Amino acid sequence: MIEVLAPGPYATVQDLGRPGYAHLGVPRSGAADAASLRLANRLVGNAEALAGIELTFGMARLRFLQGAWVALAGAPVPAGPVRGAGMGAPFWVPEGAELRLGAPEWGLRTYLAVRGGIAVEPVLGSRSTDSLSGLGPEPLRAGTLLPVGRPEGVIAVDVAPPPERRPAVLRVLPGPRDDWFAPEALEEMCARPYTVSQDSNRVGVRLHGPELARAKEGELPSEGMVTGAIQVPPSGQPIVFLADHPPTGGYPVIGVVRAADLAVAAQLRPGDEVWFTTRPGR
Amino acid sequence: MAGEHGLLVETGSLELSHRLDAALRADRPEGVVEIVPGPDTVLVVAPGADQARLRARLEAVVAGERGRERAGVAAGPVVTIPVVYDGADLDSVAALAGISVAEVIQRHLGRELVVGWLGFAPGFAYLTGLDPVLETPRLDTPRTSVPAGSVAIAGPYSAVYPSASPGGWRLLGRTSVRVWDVAADPPSLFQPGTRVRFEQA
């Protein structure tokens, strides 16, 4: 068991989500920066799909009621006072010890994997908290007890390169509804940076910047949307959809962020600047 | 295209969306993770699949289903929902439609509805085919909590609230049928294409 002493501003249990239910109105959910959760799991010898803790802005305190191997990935946070605690490498937290995590230097979401995985009860095959629909476990609170699963396999990796701050550039594939916008809208979207709004969450990154003008008026019938979809409501200010986005929507999607850049989007914090590009390279 | 892993197929009609959805579920192309029908489209998500092959397959299935369109509707399963018509908005719906409360109930009972698509919340189905006389706008101020099992209408749709949630639809009544249960397989009683009959409880 791990006892949550303080969850920080917002923390949840996340795995790789519950795919396959979008037609029943169920978001995929799962880690917003799935690449970092996968890495943290690999570092402690877990299967990549096991559940870990997703911290938002760090600042958590956890007491380990049993000793455990732990790894941290994603937004880099100071970790202590456990010996060897840090980013990108497994470390041992002894029984009874408290692990304290500080605020990230950059980025937003930090992933803590524990050998054996967080073993809360799955819902529809996933242990993820879905902030939109409320499926899965409650967000962590002081006093939450998290069971740890039985470890399997061996720890085969001993260290990963420290996470690097990547330029906040999101590569975009146009469509499926770019034809609903003025011909120059995509170009304008890529010409100047957007600023990440305070209203951003696991559903999406809300942006402030160049207003994207519509060419077609009227309403689009509701249609399925993918993670990374850039939806543009009537305000003309785009939203990049993250893990807990609604499965269907009625506002046109001007473009979709490439899968490899979803981790970049998930690490954007309010006030950050971000650029879009339609060029496939970086 | 809907990103690297998604294809948005334009069907142009809800009926063809349902046929395509059913055909793809019956014989799922390799790598397909999500099939999400909408009124005019079907989104197919297949990470890592050969996009050209998938596209060719989808085109073939759409062409086949279009050809069969005149051969009659492939009917979905029928679900009967018993309703106690004691909703808080019966009077306002009757007033807006210019008919009596009894007629509101009769018109809601009188037609077989079809699940168009799901969204808004897990298990929240947009039921199409509502009697046009009953078309009413949503409440100006949504309720902060609508109980699970509430039977409601808004615009051209009816719905059964799968779980307690805020909502602006007009309440006609309630059912004790659980339309959403995470422990059930599938968790939703309503699937795209399911036909729904309301009856007086």
Short mmCIF file of C-alpha atoms in Angstrom, two decimals:
data_model
loop_
_atom_site.label_atom_id
_atom_site.label_comp_id
_atom_site.label_asym_id
_atom_site.label_seq_id
_atom_site.Cartn_x
_atom_site.Cartn_y
_atom_site.Cartn_z
CA MET A 1 0.00 0.00 0.00
CA ILE A 2 0.95 3.59 -0.65
CA GLU A 3 -0.68 6.24 1.51
CA VAL A 4 -1.26 9.62 -0.10
CA LEU A 5 -0.24 12.27 2.46
CA ALA A 6 -0.68 15.13 -0.04
CA PRO A 7 -1.65 14.78 -3.71
CA GLY A 8 -0.40 18.19 -4.89
CA PRO A 9 -2.73 20.35 -7.01
CA TYR A 10 -4.25 17.38 -8.90
CA ALA A 11 -3.21 13.75 -9.04
CA THR A 12 -4.89 10.65 -10.44
CA VAL A 13 -4.22 7.00 -11.14
CA GLN A 14 -3.66 6.46 -14.87
CA ASP A 15 -2.87 3.56 -17.16
CA LEU A 16 -3.20 3.51 -20.95
CA GLY A 17 -6.97 4.07 -20.80
CA ARG A 18 -10.10 2.26 -21.93
CA PRO A 19 -10.08 2.07 -25.72
CA GLY A 20 -12.93 0.49 -27.66
CA TYR A 21 -15.90 2.20 -25.99
CA ALA A 22 -16.01 5.55 -27.81
CA HIS A 23 -19.24 4.52 -29.61
CA LEU A 24 -20.85 4.17 -26.15
CA GLY A 25 -19.81 7.69 -25.17
CA VAL A 26 -16.78 6.61 -23.14
CA PRO A 27 -13.57 8.66 -23.55
CA ARG A 28 -10.36 6.70 -23.95
CA SER A 29 -8.78 8.52 -20.99
CA GLY A 30 -5.43 7.15 -19.75
CA ALA A 31 -2.17 9.01 -19.11
CA ALA A 32 -2.18 12.41 -20.84
CA ASP A 33 1.53 11.92 -21.62
CA ALA A 34 1.40 8.18 -22.29
CA ALA A 35 5.04 8.05 -23.43
CA SER A 36 6.22 9.13 -19.97
CA LEU A 37 4.01 6.61 -18.14
CA ARG A 38 5.31 3.85 -20.41
CA LEU A 39 8.90 4.89 -19.69
CA ALA A 40 8.36 4.99 -15.93
CA ASN A 41 6.82 1.50 -16.07
CA ARG A 42 9.73 0.11 -18.12
CA LEU A 43 12.19 1.52 -15.61
CA VAL A 44 10.73 -0.62 -12.82
CA GLY A 45 10.33 -3.72 -14.99
CA ASN A 46 6.55 -3.36 -15.37
CA ALA A 47 4.47 -4.01 -18.44
CA GLU A 48 3.90 -0.57 -20.02
CA ALA A 49 0.15 -0.75 -19.50
CA LEU A 50 0.23 -0.95 -15.69
CA ALA A 51 -1.26 1.92 -13.74
CA GLY A 52 0.88 4.63 -12.19
CA ILE A 53 0.26 8.02 -10.60
CA GLU A 54 -0.11 11.11 -12.79
CA LEU A 55 0.85 14.25 -10.85
CA THR A 56 -0.11 17.70 -12.08
CA PHE A 57 2.44 20.32 -10.96
CA GLY A 58 4.13 17.81 -8.65
CA MET A 59 4.10 18.78 -4.95
CA ALA A 60 2.98 15.37 -3.67
CA ARG A 61 3.92 13.46 -0.53
CA LEU A 62 3.51 9.68 -0.41
CA ARG A 63 4.14 7.22 2.42
CA PHE A 64 5.14 3.70 1.41
CA LEU A 65 3.58 1.17 3.81
CA GLN A 66 5.70 -1.47 2.08
CA GLY A 67 9.10 -1.15 0.43
CA ALA A 68 8.94 -0.71 -3.36
CA TRP A 69 10.94 0.08 -6.49
CA VAL A 70 9.77 3.37 -7.95
CA ALA A 71 10.60 5.41 -11.06
CA LEU A 72 9.68 8.94 -12.13
CA ALA A 73 9.32 10.25 -15.69
CA GLY A 74 7.74 13.23 -17.43
CA ALA A 75 7.99 16.77 -16.06
CA PRO A 76 11.19 16.77 -13.94
CA VAL A 77 10.56 17.28 -10.21
CA PRO A 78 12.97 17.30 -7.28
CA ALA A 79 12.53 14.10 -5.25
CA GLY A 80 13.63 13.26 -1.72
CA PRO A 81 14.56 12.53 1.01
CA VAL A 82 14.74 8.89 -0.11
CA ARG A 83 18.28 7.99 -1.12
CA GLY A 84 18.75 7.82 -4.90
CA ALA A 85 15.35 9.34 -5.63
CA GLY A 86 15.30 11.20 -8.94
CA MET A 87 14.06 11.20 -12.50
CA GLY A 88 14.63 8.47 -15.06
CA ALA A 89 16.05 5.66 -12.92
CA PRO A 90 14.54 3.12 -10.54
CA PHE A 91 15.11 3.71 -6.82
CA TRP A 92 14.13 1.79 -3.71
CA VAL A 93 11.74 3.34 -1.21
CA PRO A 94 12.03 1.49 2.11
CA GLU A 95 9.01 0.42 4.14
CA GLY A 96 7.56 3.31 6.11
CA ALA A 97 9.50 5.97 4.20
CA GLU A 98 7.96 9.14 2.88
CA LEU A 99 8.68 10.25 -0.70
CA ARG A 100 8.39 14.00 -1.28
CA LEU A 101 8.16 15.49 -4.74
CA GLY A 102 8.57 19.18 -5.50
CA ALA A 103 7.25 21.39 -8.30
CA PRO A 104 8.48 20.73 -11.85
CA GLU A 105 11.13 23.02 -13.33
CA TRP A 106 9.23 22.86 -16.60
CA GLY A 107 6.35 20.82 -17.92
CA LEU A 108 3.19 19.91 -16.11
CA ARG A 109 2.70 16.17 -15.60
CA THR A 110 5.02 13.77 -13.76
CA TYR A 111 4.49 9.99 -13.70
CA LEU A 112 5.33 7.75 -10.81
CA ALA A 113 5.49 4.04 -11.56
CA VAL A 114 5.78 1.48 -8.78
CA ARG A 115 7.01 -2.04 -9.39
CA GLY A 116 3.85 -4.19 -9.61
CA GLY A 117 1.68 -1.22 -10.63
CA ILE A 118 -1.08 0.58 -8.76
CA ALA A 119 -3.71 -2.13 -8.33
CA VAL A 120 -6.97 -0.24 -7.76
CA GLU A 121 -10.10 -1.94 -9.10
CA PRO A 122 -10.35 -1.57 -12.90
CA VAL A 123 -13.50 -0.15 -14.51
CA LEU A 124 -14.18 -1.29 -18.10
CA GLY A 125 -10.70 -2.76 -18.19
CA SER A 126 -8.85 0.36 -17.04
CA ARG A 127 -7.68 1.88 -13.77
CA SER A 128 -7.66 5.40 -15.19
CA THR A 129 -9.56 8.29 -13.66
CA ASP A 130 -11.63 9.85 -16.43
CA SER A 131 -12.08 13.47 -15.41
CA LEU A 132 -14.82 14.06 -17.99
CA SER A 133 -17.19 11.18 -17.27
CA GLY A 134 -16.16 10.29 -13.73
CA LEU A 135 -15.32 6.65 -14.55
CA GLY A 136 -12.48 5.05 -12.63
CA PRO A 137 -11.05 5.89 -9.20
CA GLU A 138 -11.56 9.28 -7.54
CA PRO A 139 -8.69 11.77 -7.86
CA LEU A 140 -6.17 11.25 -5.06
CA ARG A 141 -6.75 12.94 -1.71
CA ALA A 142 -4.85 13.07 1.53
CA GLY A 143 -5.57 9.67 3.09
CA THR A 144 -6.15 7.73 -0.15
CA LEU A 145 -4.64 4.25 0.12
CA LEU A 146 -3.32 2.78 -3.11
CA PRO A 147 -2.76 -0.99 -3.32
CA VAL A 148 0.36 -2.17 -5.15
CA GLY A 149 0.23 -5.19 -7.45
CA ARG A 150 2.43 -8.25 -7.39
CA PRO A 151 5.69 -7.67 -9.30
CA GLU A 152 6.36 -9.82 -12.34
CA GLY A 153 9.47 -10.14 -14.47
CA VAL A 154 12.79 -8.47 -13.88
CA ILE A 155 13.97 -4.88 -13.94
CA ALA A 156 15.82 -4.88 -17.26
CA VAL A 157 16.56 -1.16 -17.58
CA ASP A 158 18.61 0.78 -15.09
CA VAL A 159 18.59 4.36 -16.34
CA ALA A 160 16.95 6.55 -19.00
CA PRO A 161 18.33 9.83 -20.35
CA PRO A 162 17.06 12.79 -18.33
CA PRO A 163 13.97 14.28 -19.95
CA GLU A 164 14.83 17.21 -22.16
CA ARG A 165 12.74 20.28 -22.53
CA ARG A 166 11.46 20.02 -26.09
CA PRO A 167 10.49 23.12 -28.03
CA ALA A 168 6.76 23.64 -27.73
CA VAL A 169 5.98 22.92 -31.37
CA LEU A 170 3.02 20.77 -32.33
CA ARG A 171 3.09 19.20 -35.78
CA VAL A 172 -0.36 19.13 -37.35
CA LEU A 173 -2.06 17.11 -40.04
CA PRO A 174 -4.80 19.25 -41.64
CA GLY A 175 -8.41 18.07 -41.50
CA PRO A 176 -10.83 16.47 -41.30
CA ARG A 177 -12.76 19.78 -41.37
CA ASP A 178 -10.17 22.34 -42.50
CA ASP A 179 -12.53 23.15 -45.39
CA TRP A 180 -14.91 24.70 -42.82
CA PHE A 181 -12.39 27.48 -42.26
CA ALA A 182 -11.20 30.44 -44.31
CA PRO A 183 -8.51 29.32 -46.81
CA GLU A 184 -5.74 31.12 -44.91
CA ALA A 185 -6.81 29.88 -41.44
CA LEU A 186 -4.29 27.02 -41.20
CA GLU A 187 -1.49 29.34 -42.29
CA GLU A 188 -2.53 31.88 -39.66
CA MET A 189 -2.67 29.18 -37.02
CA CYS A 190 0.98 28.36 -37.77
CA ALA A 191 2.23 31.95 -38.20
CA ARG A 192 2.18 33.09 -34.56
CA PRO A 193 2.36 31.35 -31.19
CA TYR A 194 -0.64 30.59 -28.99
CA THR A 195 -0.70 30.97 -25.23
CA VAL A 196 -1.96 28.13 -23.03
CA SER A 197 -5.01 29.14 -20.99
CA GLN A 198 -5.67 28.52 -17.29
CA ASP A 199 -8.77 26.50 -18.27
CA SER A 200 -6.67 23.66 -19.67
CA ASN A 201 -7.07 20.22 -18.14
CA ARG A 202 -7.02 16.52 -19.07
CA VAL A 203 -9.84 17.13 -21.56
CA GLY A 204 -7.85 19.60 -23.59
CA VAL A 205 -5.33 22.41 -23.88
CA ARG A 206 -7.26 25.63 -24.41
CA LEU A 207 -5.37 28.27 -26.33
CA HIS A 208 -5.43 32.05 -26.80
CA GLY A 209 -4.07 33.55 -29.99
CA PRO A 210 -4.90 34.19 -33.63
CA GLU A 211 -8.63 33.78 -34.16
CA LEU A 212 -9.45 31.16 -36.78
CA ALA A 213 -12.17 32.42 -39.12
CA ARG A 214 -14.83 30.07 -40.43
CA ALA A 215 -15.75 29.85 -44.11
CA LYS A 216 -18.88 27.75 -43.51
CA GLU A 217 -21.57 28.85 -41.14
CA GLY A 218 -24.08 26.57 -39.49
CA GLU A 219 -23.60 23.51 -37.38
CA LEU A 220 -21.64 20.40 -38.12
CA PRO A 221 -23.50 17.21 -37.20
CA SER A 222 -21.93 15.46 -34.23
CA GLU A 223 -18.98 13.25 -35.27
CA GLY A 224 -16.24 11.14 -33.75
CA MET A 225 -13.01 12.86 -32.73
CA VAL A 226 -9.50 11.55 -32.10
CA THR A 227 -7.02 12.51 -29.38
CA GLY A 228 -4.96 15.43 -30.66
CA ALA A 229 -7.90 16.88 -32.61
CA ILE A 230 -7.77 20.69 -32.75
CA GLN A 231 -11.38 21.69 -32.30
CA VAL A 232 -12.40 25.28 -32.96
CA PRO A 233 -15.53 26.54 -31.19
CA PRO A 234 -17.32 29.72 -32.35
CA SER A 235 -14.82 31.88 -30.41
CA GLY A 236 -12.20 30.96 -33.04
CA GLN A 237 -9.77 29.93 -30.25
CA PRO A 238 -8.53 26.35 -30.72
CA ILE A 239 -8.59 23.51 -28.17
CA VAL A 240 -6.15 20.59 -28.49
CA PHE A 241 -7.92 17.49 -27.19
CA LEU A 242 -6.08 15.30 -24.68
CA ALA A 243 -6.87 11.90 -23.12
CA ASP A 244 -10.27 12.72 -21.55
CA HIS A 245 -11.79 14.43 -24.60
CA PRO A 246 -15.42 13.70 -25.44
CA PRO A 247 -15.67 10.89 -28.02
CA THR A 248 -17.90 12.96 -30.31
CA GLY A 249 -18.23 16.66 -30.92
CA GLY A 250 -20.04 19.16 -33.06
CA TYR A 251 -17.43 21.87 -33.67
CA PRO A 252 -15.18 21.50 -36.69
CA VAL A 253 -11.68 20.05 -36.31
CA ILE A 254 -9.18 22.07 -38.36
CA GLY A 255 -6.29 19.65 -37.84
CA VAL A 256 -4.90 16.88 -35.67
CA VAL A 257 -1.65 16.95 -33.69
CA ARG A 258 0.73 14.13 -34.60
CA ALA A 259 0.73 11.27 -32.10
CA ALA A 260 4.43 11.80 -31.31
CA ASP A 261 3.68 15.37 -30.19
CA LEU A 262 0.81 14.52 -27.82
CA ALA A 263 3.38 14.25 -25.02
CA VAL A 264 4.51 17.81 -25.80
CA ALA A 265 0.90 19.03 -25.67
CA ALA A 266 0.29 17.19 -22.38
CA GLN A 267 3.27 18.96 -20.78
CA LEU A 268 2.14 22.50 -21.67
CA ARG A 269 1.34 24.63 -18.67
CA PRO A 270 -0.86 27.71 -18.39
CA GLY A 271 1.04 30.72 -19.73
CA ASP A 272 3.35 28.64 -21.98
CA GLU A 273 3.66 29.60 -25.63
CA VAL A 274 3.16 26.95 -28.28
CA TRP A 275 3.57 26.96 -32.05
CA PHE A 276 1.76 24.86 -34.63
CA THR A 277 3.37 23.69 -37.85
CA THR A 278 2.05 21.70 -40.81
CA ARG A 279 5.61 20.68 -41.77
CA PRO A 280 6.26 17.04 -40.89
CA GLY A 281 9.89 17.61 -39.72
CA ARG A 282 10.86 19.65 -36.72
CA MET B 1 -8.14 11.79 -42.66
CA ALA B 2 -8.45 12.44 -38.94
CA GLY B 3 -4.81 12.52 -37.88
CA GLU B 4 -2.32 9.72 -38.52
CA HIS B 5 -4.47 6.94 -37.11
CA GLY B 6 -8.03 7.97 -37.95
CA LEU B 7 -10.20 7.89 -41.03
CA LEU B 8 -13.46 9.82 -41.06
CA VAL B 9 -15.81 8.15 -43.52
CA GLU B 10 -18.53 10.39 -44.95
CA THR B 11 -21.72 8.38 -45.12
CA GLY B 12 -24.18 11.24 -45.59
CA SER B 13 -26.88 9.47 -43.59
CA LEU B 14 -27.40 7.97 -40.16
CA GLU B 15 -28.76 4.80 -41.72
CA LEU B 16 -25.62 4.21 -43.77
CA SER B 17 -23.50 5.06 -40.68
CA HIS B 18 -25.30 2.27 -38.80
CA ARG B 19 -24.88 -0.20 -41.66
CA LEU B 20 -21.19 0.57 -41.96
CA ASP B 21 -20.77 0.34 -38.17
CA ALA B 22 -22.52 -3.05 -38.09
CA ALA B 23 -20.53 -4.38 -41.06
CA LEU B 24 -17.21 -3.29 -39.55
CA ARG B 25 -18.06 -4.77 -36.14
CA ALA B 26 -19.11 -8.07 -37.73
CA ASP B 27 -15.82 -8.30 -39.63
CA ARG B 28 -13.40 -5.90 -37.96
CA PRO B 29 -10.43 -4.87 -40.11
CA GLU B 30 -7.06 -5.56 -38.53
CA GLY B 31 -5.82 -2.89 -36.14
CA VAL B 32 -9.15 -1.09 -35.74
CA VAL B 33 -9.58 0.11 -32.15
CA GLU B 34 -12.59 2.43 -32.40
CA ILE B 35 -15.61 2.62 -34.69
CA VAL B 36 -17.66 5.72 -33.88
CA PRO B 37 -20.80 6.30 -35.95
CA GLY B 38 -22.34 9.76 -36.20
CA PRO B 39 -25.31 11.16 -38.14
CA ASP B 40 -23.25 11.74 -41.32
CA THR B 41 -19.95 10.00 -40.61
CA VAL B 42 -18.18 7.01 -39.14
CA LEU B 43 -14.81 7.57 -37.46
CA VAL B 44 -12.49 4.57 -37.69
CA VAL B 45 -9.35 4.66 -35.52
CA ALA B 46 -6.60 2.16 -36.29
CA PRO B 47 -3.15 3.01 -34.87
CA GLY B 48 -0.39 1.24 -36.70
CA ALA B 49 -2.66 -0.17 -39.42
CA ASP B 50 -1.77 0.05 -43.10
CA GLN B 51 -3.76 3.20 -43.94
CA ALA B 52 -3.97 2.57 -47.69
CA ARG B 53 -5.27 -0.95 -47.15
CA LEU B 54 -7.74 0.18 -44.52
CA ARG B 55 -8.97 2.97 -46.78
CA ALA B 56 -9.51 0.51 -49.65
CA ARG B 57 -11.37 -1.85 -47.34
CA LEU B 58 -13.62 0.93 -46.03
CA GLU B 59 -14.40 2.11 -49.55
CA ALA B 60 -15.40 -1.42 -50.51
CA VAL B 61 -17.64 -1.83 -47.45
CA VAL B 62 -19.29 1.58 -48.01
CA ALA B 63 -19.92 0.76 -51.68
CA GLY B 64 -21.41 -2.59 -50.72
CA GLU B 65 -23.68 -1.09 -48.06
CA ARG B 66 -24.80 1.71 -50.38
CA GLY B 67 -25.78 -0.89 -52.97
CA ARG B 68 -27.86 -2.74 -50.41
CA GLU B 69 -29.66 0.40 -49.30
CA ARG B 70 -32.81 -0.39 -51.26
CA ALA B 71 -32.85 -4.00 -50.15
CA GLY B 72 -34.45 -2.95 -46.86
CA VAL B 73 -33.24 -1.80 -43.49
CA ALA B 74 -31.14 -4.17 -41.44
CA ALA B 75 -33.05 -3.74 -38.19
CA GLY B 76 -31.20 -3.43 -34.90
CA PRO B 77 -32.35 -5.17 -31.71
CA VAL B 78 -35.45 -3.82 -29.94
CA VAL B 79 -35.38 -2.62 -26.32
CA THR B 80 -38.55 -1.78 -24.41
CA ILE B 81 -38.35 0.90 -21.72
CA PRO B 82 -41.22 1.18 -19.22
CA VAL B 83 -41.74 4.81 -18.20
CA VAL B 84 -43.59 6.46 -15.33
CA TYR B 85 -44.70 9.74 -16.90
CA ASP B 86 -44.47 12.14 -13.98
CA GLY B 87 -41.68 14.43 -15.21
CA ALA B 88 -41.27 18.00 -14.03
CA ASP B 89 -41.45 19.41 -17.57
CA LEU B 90 -44.59 17.66 -18.87
CA ASP B 91 -46.62 20.85 -18.51
CA SER B 92 -44.08 23.09 -20.23
CA VAL B 93 -43.70 20.62 -23.11
CA ALA B 94 -47.49 20.45 -23.49
CA ALA B 95 -47.75 24.25 -23.44
CA LEU B 96 -44.93 24.69 -26.01
CA ALA B 97 -46.49 22.06 -28.30
CA GLY B 98 -50.01 23.41 -27.79
CA ILE B 99 -51.39 20.01 -26.79
CA SER B 100 -52.49 18.29 -23.61
CA VAL B 101 -50.18 16.40 -21.25
CA ALA B 102 -52.00 13.17 -22.17
CA GLU B 103 -51.20 13.80 -25.83
CA VAL B 104 -47.53 14.50 -25.04
CA ILE B 105 -47.36 11.06 -23.42
CA GLN B 106 -49.22 9.39 -26.28
CA ARG B 107 -46.92 10.95 -28.87
CA HIS B 108 -43.81 9.92 -26.91
CA LEU B 109 -45.13 6.35 -26.65
CA GLY B 110 -46.41 6.20 -30.18
CA ARG B 111 -43.22 5.79 -32.15
CA GLU B 112 -40.29 3.45 -32.28
CA LEU B 113 -37.12 5.47 -31.80
CA VAL B 114 -33.64 4.50 -32.98
CA VAL B 115 -30.36 5.10 -31.15
CA GLY B 116 -28.53 7.54 -33.43
CA TRP B 117 -25.26 7.82 -31.57
CA LEU B 118 -23.92 8.17 -28.03
CA GLY B 119 -22.04 11.08 -26.52
CA PHE B 120 -22.16 13.70 -23.75
CA ALA B 121 -21.72 10.97 -21.12
CA PRO B 122 -21.09 7.21 -21.09
CA GLY B 123 -24.31 5.50 -22.21
CA PHE B 124 -26.09 8.75 -23.12
CA ALA B 125 -27.90 7.84 -26.35
CA TYR B 126 -29.44 10.32 -28.76
CA LEU B 127 -32.72 8.64 -29.76
CA THR B 128 -33.89 9.73 -33.19
CA GLY B 129 -37.34 9.64 -34.72
CA LEU B 130 -39.19 11.69 -32.07
CA ASP B 131 -42.66 12.94 -33.07
CA PRO B 132 -41.91 16.44 -34.51
CA VAL B 133 -44.81 17.90 -32.50
CA LEU B 134 -42.75 17.25 -29.35
CA GLU B 135 -39.68 19.16 -30.53
CA THR B 136 -38.85 21.67 -27.82
CA PRO B 137 -35.73 23.67 -27.00
CA ARG B 138 -33.57 22.80 -24.00
CA LEU B 139 -34.18 24.56 -20.72
CA ASP B 140 -32.68 28.07 -20.56
CA THR B 141 -30.94 27.09 -17.34
CA PRO B 142 -29.85 23.45 -17.10
CA ARG B 143 -30.61 21.57 -13.90
CA THR B 144 -27.54 21.01 -11.74
CA SER B 145 -28.54 17.38 -11.21
CA VAL B 146 -30.84 15.12 -13.18
CA PRO B 147 -31.41 11.67 -11.62
CA ALA B 148 -30.31 8.50 -13.43
CA GLY B 149 -33.20 6.95 -15.37
CA SER B 150 -34.81 10.29 -16.23
CA VAL B 151 -36.59 10.14 -19.59
CA ALA B 152 -36.25 13.43 -21.42
CA ILE B 153 -36.53 15.23 -24.73
CA ALA B 154 -34.68 18.12 -26.41
CA GLY B 155 -34.86 19.27 -30.02
CA PRO B 156 -35.53 16.28 -32.27
CA TYR B 157 -34.18 13.75 -29.73
CA SER B 158 -35.25 11.77 -26.69
CA ALA B 159 -32.87 10.25 -24.14
CA VAL B 160 -32.65 8.28 -20.92
CA TYR B 161 -30.10 9.75 -18.49
CA PRO B 162 -27.68 6.86 -17.84
CA SER B 163 -26.36 8.33 -14.59
CA ALA B 164 -27.03 11.35 -12.44
CA SER B 165 -25.61 14.43 -14.15
CA PRO B 166 -26.34 18.08 -14.85
CA GLY B 167 -28.64 18.47 -17.84
CA GLY B 168 -30.88 20.83 -19.76
CA TRP B 169 -33.27 18.36 -21.40
CA ARG B 170 -36.97 18.50 -20.53
CA LEU B 171 -38.05 15.69 -18.22
CA LEU B 172 -41.09 13.64 -19.19
CA GLY B 173 -40.71 10.80 -16.71
CA ARG B 174 -38.45 8.09 -15.35
CA THR B 175 -37.63 4.45 -15.85
CA SER B 176 -36.22 1.85 -13.49
CA VAL B 177 -34.34 0.17 -16.35
CA ARG B 178 -30.59 0.62 -15.97
CA VAL B 179 -29.40 1.69 -19.38
CA TRP B 180 -25.77 1.93 -18.22
CA ASP B 181 -23.93 -0.53 -15.98
CA VAL B 182 -20.14 -0.68 -15.96
CA ALA B 183 -20.31 -4.26 -14.65
CA ALA B 184 -22.39 -5.42 -17.66
CA ASP B 185 -21.00 -6.49 -21.01
CA PRO B 186 -21.66 -4.43 -23.03
CA PRO B 187 -22.04 -1.71 -20.38
CA SER B 188 -24.65 0.15 -22.43
CA LEU B 189 -28.14 -1.20 -23.19
CA PHE B 190 -28.23 1.25 -26.10
CA GLN B 191 -25.90 0.80 -29.05
CA PRO B 192 -25.99 2.77 -32.29
CA GLY B 193 -28.90 1.29 -34.28
CA THR B 194 -30.78 -0.15 -31.27
CA ARG B 195 -34.56 0.40 -31.66
CA VAL B 196 -36.33 1.70 -28.57
CA ARG B 197 -39.98 1.45 -27.60
CA PHE B 198 -41.27 3.39 -24.61
CA GLU B 199 -44.28 1.94 -22.82
CA GLN B 200 -46.31 3.22 -19.89
CA ALA B 201 -45.16 1.52 -16.69
#
